[in-house]
PDB file of C-alpha atoms in Angstrom:
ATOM      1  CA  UNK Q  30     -19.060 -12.339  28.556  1.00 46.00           C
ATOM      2  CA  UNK Q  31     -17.629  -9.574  26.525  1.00 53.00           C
ATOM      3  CA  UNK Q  32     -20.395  -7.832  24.938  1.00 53.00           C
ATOM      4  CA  UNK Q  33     -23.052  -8.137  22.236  1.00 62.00           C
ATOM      5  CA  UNK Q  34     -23.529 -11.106  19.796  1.00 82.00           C
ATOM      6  CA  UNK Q  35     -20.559 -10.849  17.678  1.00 84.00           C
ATOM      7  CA  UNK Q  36     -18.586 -10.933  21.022  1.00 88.00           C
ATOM      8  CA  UNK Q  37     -20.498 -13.309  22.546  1.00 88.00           C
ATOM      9  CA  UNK Q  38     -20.426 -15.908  20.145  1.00 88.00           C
ATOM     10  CA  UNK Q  39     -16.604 -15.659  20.300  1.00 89.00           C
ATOM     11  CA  UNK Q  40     -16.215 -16.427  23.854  1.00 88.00           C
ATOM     12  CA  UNK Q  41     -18.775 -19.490  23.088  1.00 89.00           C
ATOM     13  CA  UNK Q  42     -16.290 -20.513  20.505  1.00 89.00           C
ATOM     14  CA  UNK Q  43     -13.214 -19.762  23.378  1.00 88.00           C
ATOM     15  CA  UNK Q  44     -15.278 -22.343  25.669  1.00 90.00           C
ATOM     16  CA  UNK Q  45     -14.583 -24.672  23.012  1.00 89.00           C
ATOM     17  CA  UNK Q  46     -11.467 -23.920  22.238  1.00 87.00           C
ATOM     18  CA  UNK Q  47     -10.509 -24.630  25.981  1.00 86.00           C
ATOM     19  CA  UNK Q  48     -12.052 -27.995  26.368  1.00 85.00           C
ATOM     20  CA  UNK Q  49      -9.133 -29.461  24.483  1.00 77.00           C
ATOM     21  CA  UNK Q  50      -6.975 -30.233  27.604  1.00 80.00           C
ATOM     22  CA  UNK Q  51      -3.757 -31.034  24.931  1.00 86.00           C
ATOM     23  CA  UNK Q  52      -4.762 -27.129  23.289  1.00 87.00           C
ATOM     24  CA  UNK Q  53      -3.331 -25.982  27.429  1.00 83.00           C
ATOM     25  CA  UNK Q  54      -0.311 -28.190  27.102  1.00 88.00           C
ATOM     26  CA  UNK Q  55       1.147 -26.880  24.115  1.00 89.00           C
ATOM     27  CA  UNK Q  56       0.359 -23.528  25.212  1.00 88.00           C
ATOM     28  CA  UNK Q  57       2.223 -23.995  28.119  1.00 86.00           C
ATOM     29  CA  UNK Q  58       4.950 -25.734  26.377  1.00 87.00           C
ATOM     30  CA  UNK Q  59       5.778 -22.834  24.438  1.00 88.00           C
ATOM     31  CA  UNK Q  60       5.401 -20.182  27.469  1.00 86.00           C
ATOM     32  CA  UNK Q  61       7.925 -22.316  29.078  1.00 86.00           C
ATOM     33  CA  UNK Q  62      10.456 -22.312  26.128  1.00 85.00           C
ATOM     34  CA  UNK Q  63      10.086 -18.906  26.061  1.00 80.00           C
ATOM     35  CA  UNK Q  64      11.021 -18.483  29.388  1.00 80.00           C
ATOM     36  CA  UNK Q  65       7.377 -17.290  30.630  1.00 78.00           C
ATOM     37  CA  UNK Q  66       6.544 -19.431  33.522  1.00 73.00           C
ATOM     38  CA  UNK Q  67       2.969 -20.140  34.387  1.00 70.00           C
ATOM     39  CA  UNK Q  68       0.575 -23.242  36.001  1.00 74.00           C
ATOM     40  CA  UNK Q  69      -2.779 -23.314  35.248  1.00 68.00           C
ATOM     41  CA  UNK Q  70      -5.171 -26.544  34.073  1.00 74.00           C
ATOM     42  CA  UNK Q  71      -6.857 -25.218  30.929  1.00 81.00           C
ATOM     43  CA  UNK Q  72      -6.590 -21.989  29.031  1.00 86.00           C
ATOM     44  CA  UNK Q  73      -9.108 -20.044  30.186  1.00 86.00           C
ATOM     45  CA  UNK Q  74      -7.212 -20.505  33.893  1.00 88.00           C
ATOM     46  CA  UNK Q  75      -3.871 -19.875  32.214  1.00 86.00           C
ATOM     47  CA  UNK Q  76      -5.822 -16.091  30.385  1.00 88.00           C
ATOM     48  CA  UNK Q  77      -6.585 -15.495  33.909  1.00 88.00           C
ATOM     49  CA  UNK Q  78      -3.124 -16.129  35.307  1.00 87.00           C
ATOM     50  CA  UNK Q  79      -1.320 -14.063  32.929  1.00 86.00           C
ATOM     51  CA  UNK Q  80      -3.490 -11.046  33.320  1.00 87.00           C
ATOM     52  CA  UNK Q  81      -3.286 -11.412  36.980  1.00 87.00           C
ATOM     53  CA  UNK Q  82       0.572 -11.510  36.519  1.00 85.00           C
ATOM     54  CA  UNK Q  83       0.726  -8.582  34.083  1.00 82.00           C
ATOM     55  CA  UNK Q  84      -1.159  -6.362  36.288  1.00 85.00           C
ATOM     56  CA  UNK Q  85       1.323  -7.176  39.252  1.00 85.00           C
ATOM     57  CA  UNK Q  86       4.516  -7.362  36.770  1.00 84.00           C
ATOM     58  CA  UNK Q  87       3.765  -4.717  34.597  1.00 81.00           C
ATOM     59  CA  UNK Q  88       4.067  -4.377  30.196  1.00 80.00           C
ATOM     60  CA  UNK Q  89       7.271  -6.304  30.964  1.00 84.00           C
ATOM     61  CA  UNK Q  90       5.452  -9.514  31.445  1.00 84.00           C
ATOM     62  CA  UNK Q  91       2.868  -9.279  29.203  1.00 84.00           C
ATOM     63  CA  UNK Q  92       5.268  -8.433  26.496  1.00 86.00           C
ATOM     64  CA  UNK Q  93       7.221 -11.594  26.946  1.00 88.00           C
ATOM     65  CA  UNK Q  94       4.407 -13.954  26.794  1.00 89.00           C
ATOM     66  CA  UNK Q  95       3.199 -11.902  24.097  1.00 91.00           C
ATOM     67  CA  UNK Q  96       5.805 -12.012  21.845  1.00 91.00           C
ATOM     68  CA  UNK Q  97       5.952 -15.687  22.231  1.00 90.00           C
ATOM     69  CA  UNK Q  98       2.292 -16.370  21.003  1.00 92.00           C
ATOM     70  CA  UNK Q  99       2.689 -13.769  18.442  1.00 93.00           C
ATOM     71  CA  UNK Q 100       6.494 -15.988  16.975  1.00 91.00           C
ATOM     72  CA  UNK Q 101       3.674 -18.941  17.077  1.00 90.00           C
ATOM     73  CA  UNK Q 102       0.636 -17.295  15.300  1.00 90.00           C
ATOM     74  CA  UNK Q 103       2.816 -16.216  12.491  1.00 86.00           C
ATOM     75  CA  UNK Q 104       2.955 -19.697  11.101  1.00 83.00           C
ATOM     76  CA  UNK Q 105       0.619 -22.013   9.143  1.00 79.00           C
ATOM     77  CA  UNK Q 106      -1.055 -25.133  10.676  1.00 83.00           C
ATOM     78  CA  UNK Q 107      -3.188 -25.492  13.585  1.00 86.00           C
ATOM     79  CA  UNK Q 108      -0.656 -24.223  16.033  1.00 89.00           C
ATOM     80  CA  UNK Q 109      -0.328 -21.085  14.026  1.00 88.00           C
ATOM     81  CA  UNK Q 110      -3.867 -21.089  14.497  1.00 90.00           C
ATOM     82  CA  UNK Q 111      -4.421 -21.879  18.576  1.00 91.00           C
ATOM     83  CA  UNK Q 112      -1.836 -19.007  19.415  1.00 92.00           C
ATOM     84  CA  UNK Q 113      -3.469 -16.532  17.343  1.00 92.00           C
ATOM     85  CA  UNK Q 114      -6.769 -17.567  19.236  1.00 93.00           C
ATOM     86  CA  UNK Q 115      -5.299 -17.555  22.538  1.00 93.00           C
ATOM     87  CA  UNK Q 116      -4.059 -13.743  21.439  1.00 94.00           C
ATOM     88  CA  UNK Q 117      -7.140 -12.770  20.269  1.00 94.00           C
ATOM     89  CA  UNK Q 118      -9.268 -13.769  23.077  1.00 93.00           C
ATOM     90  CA  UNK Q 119      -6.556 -11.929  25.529  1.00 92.00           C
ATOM     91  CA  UNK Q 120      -7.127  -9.053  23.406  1.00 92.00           C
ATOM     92  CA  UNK Q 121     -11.220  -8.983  23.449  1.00 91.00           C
ATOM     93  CA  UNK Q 122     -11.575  -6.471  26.103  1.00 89.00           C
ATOM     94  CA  UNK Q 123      -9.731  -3.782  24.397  1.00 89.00           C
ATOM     95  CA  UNK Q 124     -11.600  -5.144  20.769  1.00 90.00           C
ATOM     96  CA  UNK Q 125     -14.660  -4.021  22.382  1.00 90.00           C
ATOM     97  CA  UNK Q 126     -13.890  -0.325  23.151  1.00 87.00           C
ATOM     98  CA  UNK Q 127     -11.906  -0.277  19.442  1.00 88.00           C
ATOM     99  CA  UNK Q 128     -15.557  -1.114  18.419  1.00 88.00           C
ATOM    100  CA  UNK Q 129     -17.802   1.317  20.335  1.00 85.00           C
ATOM    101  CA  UNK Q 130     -15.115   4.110  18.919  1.00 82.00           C
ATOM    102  CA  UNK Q 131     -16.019   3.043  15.710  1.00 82.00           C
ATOM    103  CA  UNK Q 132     -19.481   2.109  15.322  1.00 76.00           C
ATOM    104  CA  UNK Q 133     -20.500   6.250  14.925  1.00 70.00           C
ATOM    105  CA  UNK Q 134     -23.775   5.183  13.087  1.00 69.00           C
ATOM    106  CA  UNK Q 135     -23.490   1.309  12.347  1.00 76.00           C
ATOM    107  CA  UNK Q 136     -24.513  -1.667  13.656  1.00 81.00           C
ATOM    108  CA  UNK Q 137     -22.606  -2.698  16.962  1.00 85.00           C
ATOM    109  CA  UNK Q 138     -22.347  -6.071  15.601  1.00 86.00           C
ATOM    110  CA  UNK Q 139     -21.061  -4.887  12.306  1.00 85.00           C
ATOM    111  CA  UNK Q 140     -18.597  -3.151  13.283  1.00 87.00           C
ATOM    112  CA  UNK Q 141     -17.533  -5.622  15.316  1.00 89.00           C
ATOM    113  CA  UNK Q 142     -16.870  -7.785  12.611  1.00 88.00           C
ATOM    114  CA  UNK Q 143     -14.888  -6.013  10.758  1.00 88.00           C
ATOM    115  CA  UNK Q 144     -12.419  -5.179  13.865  1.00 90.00           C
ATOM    116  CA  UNK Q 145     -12.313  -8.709  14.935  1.00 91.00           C
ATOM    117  CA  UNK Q 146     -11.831  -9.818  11.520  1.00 90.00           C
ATOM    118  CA  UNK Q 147      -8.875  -6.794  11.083  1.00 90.00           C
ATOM    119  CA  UNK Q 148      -7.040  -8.486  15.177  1.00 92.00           C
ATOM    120  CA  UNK Q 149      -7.085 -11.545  13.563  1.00 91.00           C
ATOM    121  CA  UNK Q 150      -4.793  -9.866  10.363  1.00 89.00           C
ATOM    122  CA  UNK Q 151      -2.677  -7.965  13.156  1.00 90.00           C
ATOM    123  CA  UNK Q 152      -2.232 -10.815  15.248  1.00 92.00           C
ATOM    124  CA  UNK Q 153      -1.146 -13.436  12.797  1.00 90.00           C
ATOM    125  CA  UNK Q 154       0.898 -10.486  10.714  1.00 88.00           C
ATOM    126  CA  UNK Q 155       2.478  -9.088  14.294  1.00 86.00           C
ATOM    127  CA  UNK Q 156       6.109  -7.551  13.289  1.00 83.00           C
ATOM    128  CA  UNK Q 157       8.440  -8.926  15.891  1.00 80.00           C
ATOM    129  CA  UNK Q 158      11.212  -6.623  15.339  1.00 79.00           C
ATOM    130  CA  UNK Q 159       8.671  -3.878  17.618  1.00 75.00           C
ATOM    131  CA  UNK Q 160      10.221  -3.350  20.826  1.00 73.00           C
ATOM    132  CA  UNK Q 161       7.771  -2.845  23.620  1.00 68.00           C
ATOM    133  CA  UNK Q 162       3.970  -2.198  23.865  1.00 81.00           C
ATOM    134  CA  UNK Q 163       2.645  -4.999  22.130  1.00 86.00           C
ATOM    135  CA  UNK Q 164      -0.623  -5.251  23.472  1.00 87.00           C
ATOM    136  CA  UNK Q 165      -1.262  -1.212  23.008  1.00 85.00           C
ATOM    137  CA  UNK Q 166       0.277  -1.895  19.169  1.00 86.00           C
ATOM    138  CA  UNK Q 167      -1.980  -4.860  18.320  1.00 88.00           C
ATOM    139  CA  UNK Q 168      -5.363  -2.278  19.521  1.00 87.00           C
ATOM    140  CA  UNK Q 169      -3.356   0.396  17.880  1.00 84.00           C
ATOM    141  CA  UNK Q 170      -2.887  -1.488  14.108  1.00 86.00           C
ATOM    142  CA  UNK Q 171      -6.405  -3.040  14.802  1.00 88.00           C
ATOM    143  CA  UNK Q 172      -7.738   0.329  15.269  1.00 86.00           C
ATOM    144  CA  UNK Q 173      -6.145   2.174  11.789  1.00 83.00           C
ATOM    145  CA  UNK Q 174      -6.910  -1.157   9.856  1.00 85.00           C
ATOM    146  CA  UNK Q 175     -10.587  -1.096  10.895  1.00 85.00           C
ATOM    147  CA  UNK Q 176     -10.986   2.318  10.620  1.00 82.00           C
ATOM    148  CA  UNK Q 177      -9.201   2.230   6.767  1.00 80.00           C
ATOM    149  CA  UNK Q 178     -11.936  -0.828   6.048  1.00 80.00           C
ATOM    150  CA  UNK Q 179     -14.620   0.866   7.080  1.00 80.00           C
ATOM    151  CA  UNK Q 180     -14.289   4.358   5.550  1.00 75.00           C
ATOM    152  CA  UNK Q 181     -13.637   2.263   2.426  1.00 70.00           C
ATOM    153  CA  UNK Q 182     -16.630   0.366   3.041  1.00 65.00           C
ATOM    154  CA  UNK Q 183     -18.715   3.028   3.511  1.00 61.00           C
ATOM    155  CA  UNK Q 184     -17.535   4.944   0.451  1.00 54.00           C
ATOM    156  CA  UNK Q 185     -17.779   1.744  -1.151  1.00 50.00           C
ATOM    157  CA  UNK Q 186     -21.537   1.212  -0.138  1.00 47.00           C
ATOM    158  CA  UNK Q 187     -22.958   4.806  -1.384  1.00 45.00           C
ATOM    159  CA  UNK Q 188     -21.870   3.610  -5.202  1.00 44.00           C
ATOM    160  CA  UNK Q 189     -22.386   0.578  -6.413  1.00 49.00           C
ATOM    161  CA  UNK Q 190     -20.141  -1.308  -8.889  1.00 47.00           C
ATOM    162  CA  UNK Q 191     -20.950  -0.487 -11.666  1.00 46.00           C
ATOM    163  CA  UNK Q 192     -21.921   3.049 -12.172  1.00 44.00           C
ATOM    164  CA  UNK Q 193     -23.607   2.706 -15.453  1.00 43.00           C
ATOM    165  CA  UNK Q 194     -26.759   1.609 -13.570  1.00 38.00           C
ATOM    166  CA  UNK Q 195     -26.640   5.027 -11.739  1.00 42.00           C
ATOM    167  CA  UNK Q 196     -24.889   7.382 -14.292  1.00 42.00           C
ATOM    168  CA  UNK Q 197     -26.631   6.463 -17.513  1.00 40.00           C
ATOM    169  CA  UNK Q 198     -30.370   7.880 -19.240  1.00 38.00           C
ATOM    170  CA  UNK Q 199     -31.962   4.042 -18.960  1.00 37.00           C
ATOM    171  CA  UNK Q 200     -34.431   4.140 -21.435  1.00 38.00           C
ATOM    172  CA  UNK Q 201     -38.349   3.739 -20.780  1.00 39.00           C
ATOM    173  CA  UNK Q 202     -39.285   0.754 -22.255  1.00 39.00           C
ATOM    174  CA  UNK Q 203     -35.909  -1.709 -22.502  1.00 45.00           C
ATOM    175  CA  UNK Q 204     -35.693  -3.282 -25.497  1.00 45.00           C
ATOM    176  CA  UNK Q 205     -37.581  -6.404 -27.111  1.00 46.00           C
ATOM    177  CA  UNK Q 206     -35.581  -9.807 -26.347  1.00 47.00           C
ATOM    178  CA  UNK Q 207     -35.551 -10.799 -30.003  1.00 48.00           C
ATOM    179  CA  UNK Q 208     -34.968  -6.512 -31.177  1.00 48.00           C
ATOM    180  CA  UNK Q 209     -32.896  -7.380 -34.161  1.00 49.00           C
ATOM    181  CA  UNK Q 210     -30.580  -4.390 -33.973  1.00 48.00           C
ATOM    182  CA  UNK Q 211     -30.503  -5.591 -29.934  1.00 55.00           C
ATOM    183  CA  UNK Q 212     -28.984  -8.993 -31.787  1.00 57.00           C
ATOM    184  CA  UNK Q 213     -26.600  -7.246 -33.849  1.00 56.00           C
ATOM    185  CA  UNK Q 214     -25.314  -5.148 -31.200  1.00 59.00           C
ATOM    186  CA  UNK Q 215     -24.619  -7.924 -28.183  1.00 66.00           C
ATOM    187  CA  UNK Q 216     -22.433  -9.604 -31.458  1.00 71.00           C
ATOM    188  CA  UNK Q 217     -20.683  -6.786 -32.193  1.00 68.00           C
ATOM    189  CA  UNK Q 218     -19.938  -5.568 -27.979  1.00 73.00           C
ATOM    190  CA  UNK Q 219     -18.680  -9.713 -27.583  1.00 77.00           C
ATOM    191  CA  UNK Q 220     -16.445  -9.024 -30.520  1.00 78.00           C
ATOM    192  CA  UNK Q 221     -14.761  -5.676 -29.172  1.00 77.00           C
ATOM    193  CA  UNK Q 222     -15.135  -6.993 -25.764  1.00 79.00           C
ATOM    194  CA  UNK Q 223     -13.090 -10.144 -26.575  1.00 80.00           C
ATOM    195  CA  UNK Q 224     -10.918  -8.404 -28.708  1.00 79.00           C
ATOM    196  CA  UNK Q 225      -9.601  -6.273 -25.819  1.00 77.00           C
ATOM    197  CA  UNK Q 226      -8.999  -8.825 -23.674  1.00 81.00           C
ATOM    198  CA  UNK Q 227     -12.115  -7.727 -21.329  1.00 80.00           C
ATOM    199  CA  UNK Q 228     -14.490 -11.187 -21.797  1.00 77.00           C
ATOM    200  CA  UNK Q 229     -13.752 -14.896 -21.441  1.00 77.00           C
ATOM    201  CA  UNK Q 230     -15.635 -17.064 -24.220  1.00 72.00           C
ATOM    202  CA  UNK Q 231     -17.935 -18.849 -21.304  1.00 73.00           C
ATOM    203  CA  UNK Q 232     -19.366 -15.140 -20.310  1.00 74.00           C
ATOM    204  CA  UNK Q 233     -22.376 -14.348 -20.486  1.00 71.00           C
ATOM    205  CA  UNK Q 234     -23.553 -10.409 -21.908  1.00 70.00           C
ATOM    206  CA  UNK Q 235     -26.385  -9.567 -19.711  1.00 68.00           C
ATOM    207  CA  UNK Q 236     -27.474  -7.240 -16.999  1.00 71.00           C
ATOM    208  CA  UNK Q 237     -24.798  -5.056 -15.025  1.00 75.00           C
ATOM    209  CA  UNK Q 238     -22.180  -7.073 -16.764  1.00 75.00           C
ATOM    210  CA  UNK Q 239     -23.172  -6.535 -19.925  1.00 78.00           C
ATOM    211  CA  UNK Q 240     -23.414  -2.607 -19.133  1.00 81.00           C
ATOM    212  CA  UNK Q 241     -20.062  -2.827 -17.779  1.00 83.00           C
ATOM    213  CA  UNK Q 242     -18.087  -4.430 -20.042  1.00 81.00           C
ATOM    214  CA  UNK Q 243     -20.047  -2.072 -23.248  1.00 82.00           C
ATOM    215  CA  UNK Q 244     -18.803   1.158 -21.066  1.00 84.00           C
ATOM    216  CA  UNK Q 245     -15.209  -0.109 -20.631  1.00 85.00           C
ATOM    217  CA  UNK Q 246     -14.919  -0.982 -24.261  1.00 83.00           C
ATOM    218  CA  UNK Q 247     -16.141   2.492 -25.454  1.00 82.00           C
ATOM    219  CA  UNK Q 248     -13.658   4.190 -23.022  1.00 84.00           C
ATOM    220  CA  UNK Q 249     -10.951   2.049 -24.008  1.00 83.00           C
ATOM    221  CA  UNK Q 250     -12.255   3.113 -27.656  1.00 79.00           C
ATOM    222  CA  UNK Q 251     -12.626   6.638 -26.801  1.00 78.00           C
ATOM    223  CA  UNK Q 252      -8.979   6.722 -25.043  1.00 84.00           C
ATOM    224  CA  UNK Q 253     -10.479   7.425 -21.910  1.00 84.00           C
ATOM    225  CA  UNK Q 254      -9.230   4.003 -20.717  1.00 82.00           C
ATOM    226  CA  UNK Q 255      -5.713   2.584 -20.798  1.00 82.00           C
ATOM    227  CA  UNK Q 256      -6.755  -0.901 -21.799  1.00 82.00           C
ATOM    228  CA  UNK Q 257      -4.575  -2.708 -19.535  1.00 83.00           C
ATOM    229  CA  UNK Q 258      -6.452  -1.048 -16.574  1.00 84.00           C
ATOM    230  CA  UNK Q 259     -10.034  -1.958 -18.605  1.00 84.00           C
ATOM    231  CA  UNK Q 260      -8.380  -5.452 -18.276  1.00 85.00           C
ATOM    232  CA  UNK Q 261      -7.885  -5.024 -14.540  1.00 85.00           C
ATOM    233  CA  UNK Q 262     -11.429  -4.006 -14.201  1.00 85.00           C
ATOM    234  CA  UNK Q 263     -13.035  -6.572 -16.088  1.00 84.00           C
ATOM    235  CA  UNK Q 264     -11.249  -9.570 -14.462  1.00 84.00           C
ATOM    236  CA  UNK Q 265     -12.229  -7.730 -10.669  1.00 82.00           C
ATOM    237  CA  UNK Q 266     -15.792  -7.178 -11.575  1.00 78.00           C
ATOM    238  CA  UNK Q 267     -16.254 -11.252 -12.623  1.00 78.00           C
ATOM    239  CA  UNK Q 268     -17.951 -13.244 -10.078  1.00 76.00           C
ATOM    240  CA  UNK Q 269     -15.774 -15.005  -7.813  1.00 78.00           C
ATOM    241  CA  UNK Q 270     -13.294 -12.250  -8.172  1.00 79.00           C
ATOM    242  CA  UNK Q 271     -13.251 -11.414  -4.517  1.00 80.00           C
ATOM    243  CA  UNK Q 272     -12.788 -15.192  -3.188  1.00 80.00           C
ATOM    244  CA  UNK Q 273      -9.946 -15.588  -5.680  1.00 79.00           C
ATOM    245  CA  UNK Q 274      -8.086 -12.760  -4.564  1.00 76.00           C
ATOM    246  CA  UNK Q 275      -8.251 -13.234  -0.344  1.00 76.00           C
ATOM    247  CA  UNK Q 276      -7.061 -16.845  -1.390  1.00 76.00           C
ATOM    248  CA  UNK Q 277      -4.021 -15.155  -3.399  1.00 73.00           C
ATOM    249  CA  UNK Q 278      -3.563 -13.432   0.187  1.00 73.00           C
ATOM    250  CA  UNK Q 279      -5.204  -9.764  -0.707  1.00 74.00           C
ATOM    251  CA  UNK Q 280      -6.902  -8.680   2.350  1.00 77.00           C
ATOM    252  CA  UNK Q 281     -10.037  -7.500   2.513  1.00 77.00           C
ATOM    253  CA  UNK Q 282      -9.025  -3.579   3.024  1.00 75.00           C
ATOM    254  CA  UNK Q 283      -7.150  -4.067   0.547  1.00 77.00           C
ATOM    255  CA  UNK Q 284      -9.933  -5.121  -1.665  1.00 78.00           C
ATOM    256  CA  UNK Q 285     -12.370  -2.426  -0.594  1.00 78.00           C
ATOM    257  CA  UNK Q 286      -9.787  -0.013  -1.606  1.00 76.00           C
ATOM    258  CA  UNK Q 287      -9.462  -1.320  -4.822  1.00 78.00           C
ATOM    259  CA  UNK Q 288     -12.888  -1.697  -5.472  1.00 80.00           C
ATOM    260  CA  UNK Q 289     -13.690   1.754  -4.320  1.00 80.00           C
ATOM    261  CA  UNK Q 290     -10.737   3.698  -6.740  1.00 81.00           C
ATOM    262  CA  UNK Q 291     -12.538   1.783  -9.363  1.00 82.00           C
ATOM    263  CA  UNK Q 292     -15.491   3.327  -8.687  1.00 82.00           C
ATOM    264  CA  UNK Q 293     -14.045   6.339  -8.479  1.00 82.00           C
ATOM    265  CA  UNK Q 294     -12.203   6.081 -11.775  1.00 82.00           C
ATOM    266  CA  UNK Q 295     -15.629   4.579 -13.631  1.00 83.00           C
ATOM    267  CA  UNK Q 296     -18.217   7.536 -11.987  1.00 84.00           C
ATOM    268  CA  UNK Q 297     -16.559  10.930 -14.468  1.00 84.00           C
ATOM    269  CA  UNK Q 298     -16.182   8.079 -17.504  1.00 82.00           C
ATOM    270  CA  UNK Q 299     -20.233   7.275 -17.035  1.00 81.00           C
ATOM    271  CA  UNK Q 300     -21.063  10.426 -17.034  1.00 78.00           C
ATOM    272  CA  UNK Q 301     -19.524  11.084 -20.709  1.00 77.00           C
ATOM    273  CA  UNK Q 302     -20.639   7.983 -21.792  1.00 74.00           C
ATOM    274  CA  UNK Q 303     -24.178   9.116 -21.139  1.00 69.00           C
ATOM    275  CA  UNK Q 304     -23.907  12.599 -22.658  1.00 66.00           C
ATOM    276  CA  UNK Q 305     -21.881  10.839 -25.670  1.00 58.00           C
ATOM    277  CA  UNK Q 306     -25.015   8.135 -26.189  1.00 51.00           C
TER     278      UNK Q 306
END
C-alpha cells in the first residue's frame, strides 16, 4: 500500500487493473517495440521488474521504458488510457511525498486529489521532445501544477462567486414576494440583462444569480465593465459552466484561475456598487 485513502483506493483500482492478463500483453508488446525488454506474467510483476532494472541500470533504463508509455498515453482510446495507468501507478511513490509537501494545513486526502488528478494531466500531456529525467520531470510538472491549483483554490475558497453576497448592505427585512416595485424591477433587470447579452430567455432571476447578473449590468452601465467581459462572466457563472468547459478540454487549474481573476475583478466593482445604492 501507498498511503492513506486516496492512495489506497488507487492501488485497489491497480489490483484491478492487473487482473486483465491481455492489459500485460499489450504492455509488453509495446516495451518490446520499443526496444525495452522485460518478462513478467501480469503488470504488477512487470512494475516490479522495471524498478528492479532501473535501480541496477540507472535513469537510462527507466527513461526508455518511460518514454514509450508516455508515446502511448498521449493518445485517445483505452490504450491511451492503460499506459497512462501503468505510468501513474509507477509514479505513486514519489505522488505521495509531492503530497505531504503540499498538504501545509489541508486534508491529506485532499490534497492528494488534486496531485493525482494534476499526474494524470502530466502524464497523458508528457512533451516527448524532453531529453532525460523523465520520471524527476513528471514529479517536477506534477508538483508546480498542484501547487498552481491549490493556491488558486485556496484563494478561490476565501471569496465566494459572487461577491455581492459579501460586498453589499443586504437589507433587514428582504422584500415582499408580490412588492410591486420588486415586480417592476426583476422586468426591467431581465430587459437590460438580455439586452446586453448577459441572460438566456430560459433563466431564471433569483438568488445569487439574480444579484449577479443586476451588478454586472450596472457596471457595464456605469462603464466599469467592458461588456464583452460582463458576457464572459455571465456565461462562466451559469450552472453547468464548469462541466462544459473541462469537456471543451480547459483544465481544472485553468478554471480555478479563471474563476479566481473574476473574483478579483468583481470584489473593487461591489464595493462601489454598494456605496452607489
Amino acid at each position: 500500500m501507498t498511503g492513506p485513502r486516496v492512495f489506497e483506493s488507487l492501488d485497489a483500482e491497480w489490483a484491478l487493473v492487473c487482473a486483465g492478463s491481455w492489459r500485460a500483453e499489450m504492455v509488453l508488446g509495446w516495451l518490446r517495440e520499443g526496444g525495452v525488454l522485460a518478462e513478467a506474467h501480469g503488470l504488477a510483476e512487470l512494475l516490479v521488474e522495471l524498478e528492479c532494472r532501473d535501480r541496477a541500470r540507472g535513469r537510462v533504463h527507466s527513461d526508455r521504458w518511460m518514454r514509450v508509455l508516455l508515446e502511448r498515453a498521449a493518445g485517445d482510446g483505452d490504450e491511451g488510457q492503460l499506459a497512462a495507468r501503468v505510468v501513474v501507478q509507477a509514479m505513486l511513490p514519489g505522488a505521495v511525498r509531492v503530497t505531504q509537501r503540499l498538504r501545509a494545513g489541508r486534508a491529506f486526502d485532499e490534497t492528494g486529489h488534486v496531485v493525482v488528478a494534476c499526474l494524470y494531466q502530466v502524464v497523458r500531456q508528457y512533451p516527448l521532445w524532453r531529453r532525460g529525467g523523465v520520471a524527476a520531470t513528471l514529479l517536477l510538472e506534477t508538483l508546480h501544477m498542484a501547487s498552481r491549483e491549490l493556491r488558486a483554490e485556496s484563494e478561490t475558497d476565501a471569496v465566494p462567486w459572487h461577491p455581492v453576497l459579501e460586498a453589499a448592505a443586504m437589507p433587514d427585512e428582504p422584500a415582499a414576494a408580490d412588492d410591486p416595485t420588486e415586480t417592476v424591477w426583476r422586468t426591467v433587470l431581465r430587459r437590460q440583462a438580455t439586452e446586453a447579452g448577459l441572460l438566456r430567455a430560459d433563466e431564471v432571476l433569483d438568488g445569487a444569480r439574480g444579484e449577479l447578473l443586476e451588478l454586472l449590468v450596472w457596471a457595464v452601465t456605469a462603464g466599469l465593465l467592458d461588456a464583452v467581459r460582463a458576457r464572459v462572466i455571465a456565461d462562466e457563472s451559469r450552472a453547468g459552466a464548469r462541466e462544459s468547459a473541462e469537456a471543451a478540454g480547459v483544465s481544472a487549474v485553468t478554471w480555478r484561475q479563471r474563476r479566481s481573476r473574476t473574483v478579483r475583478q468583481l470584489r473593487p466593482i461591489a464595493d462601489q456598487w454598494t456605496q452607489a445604492a
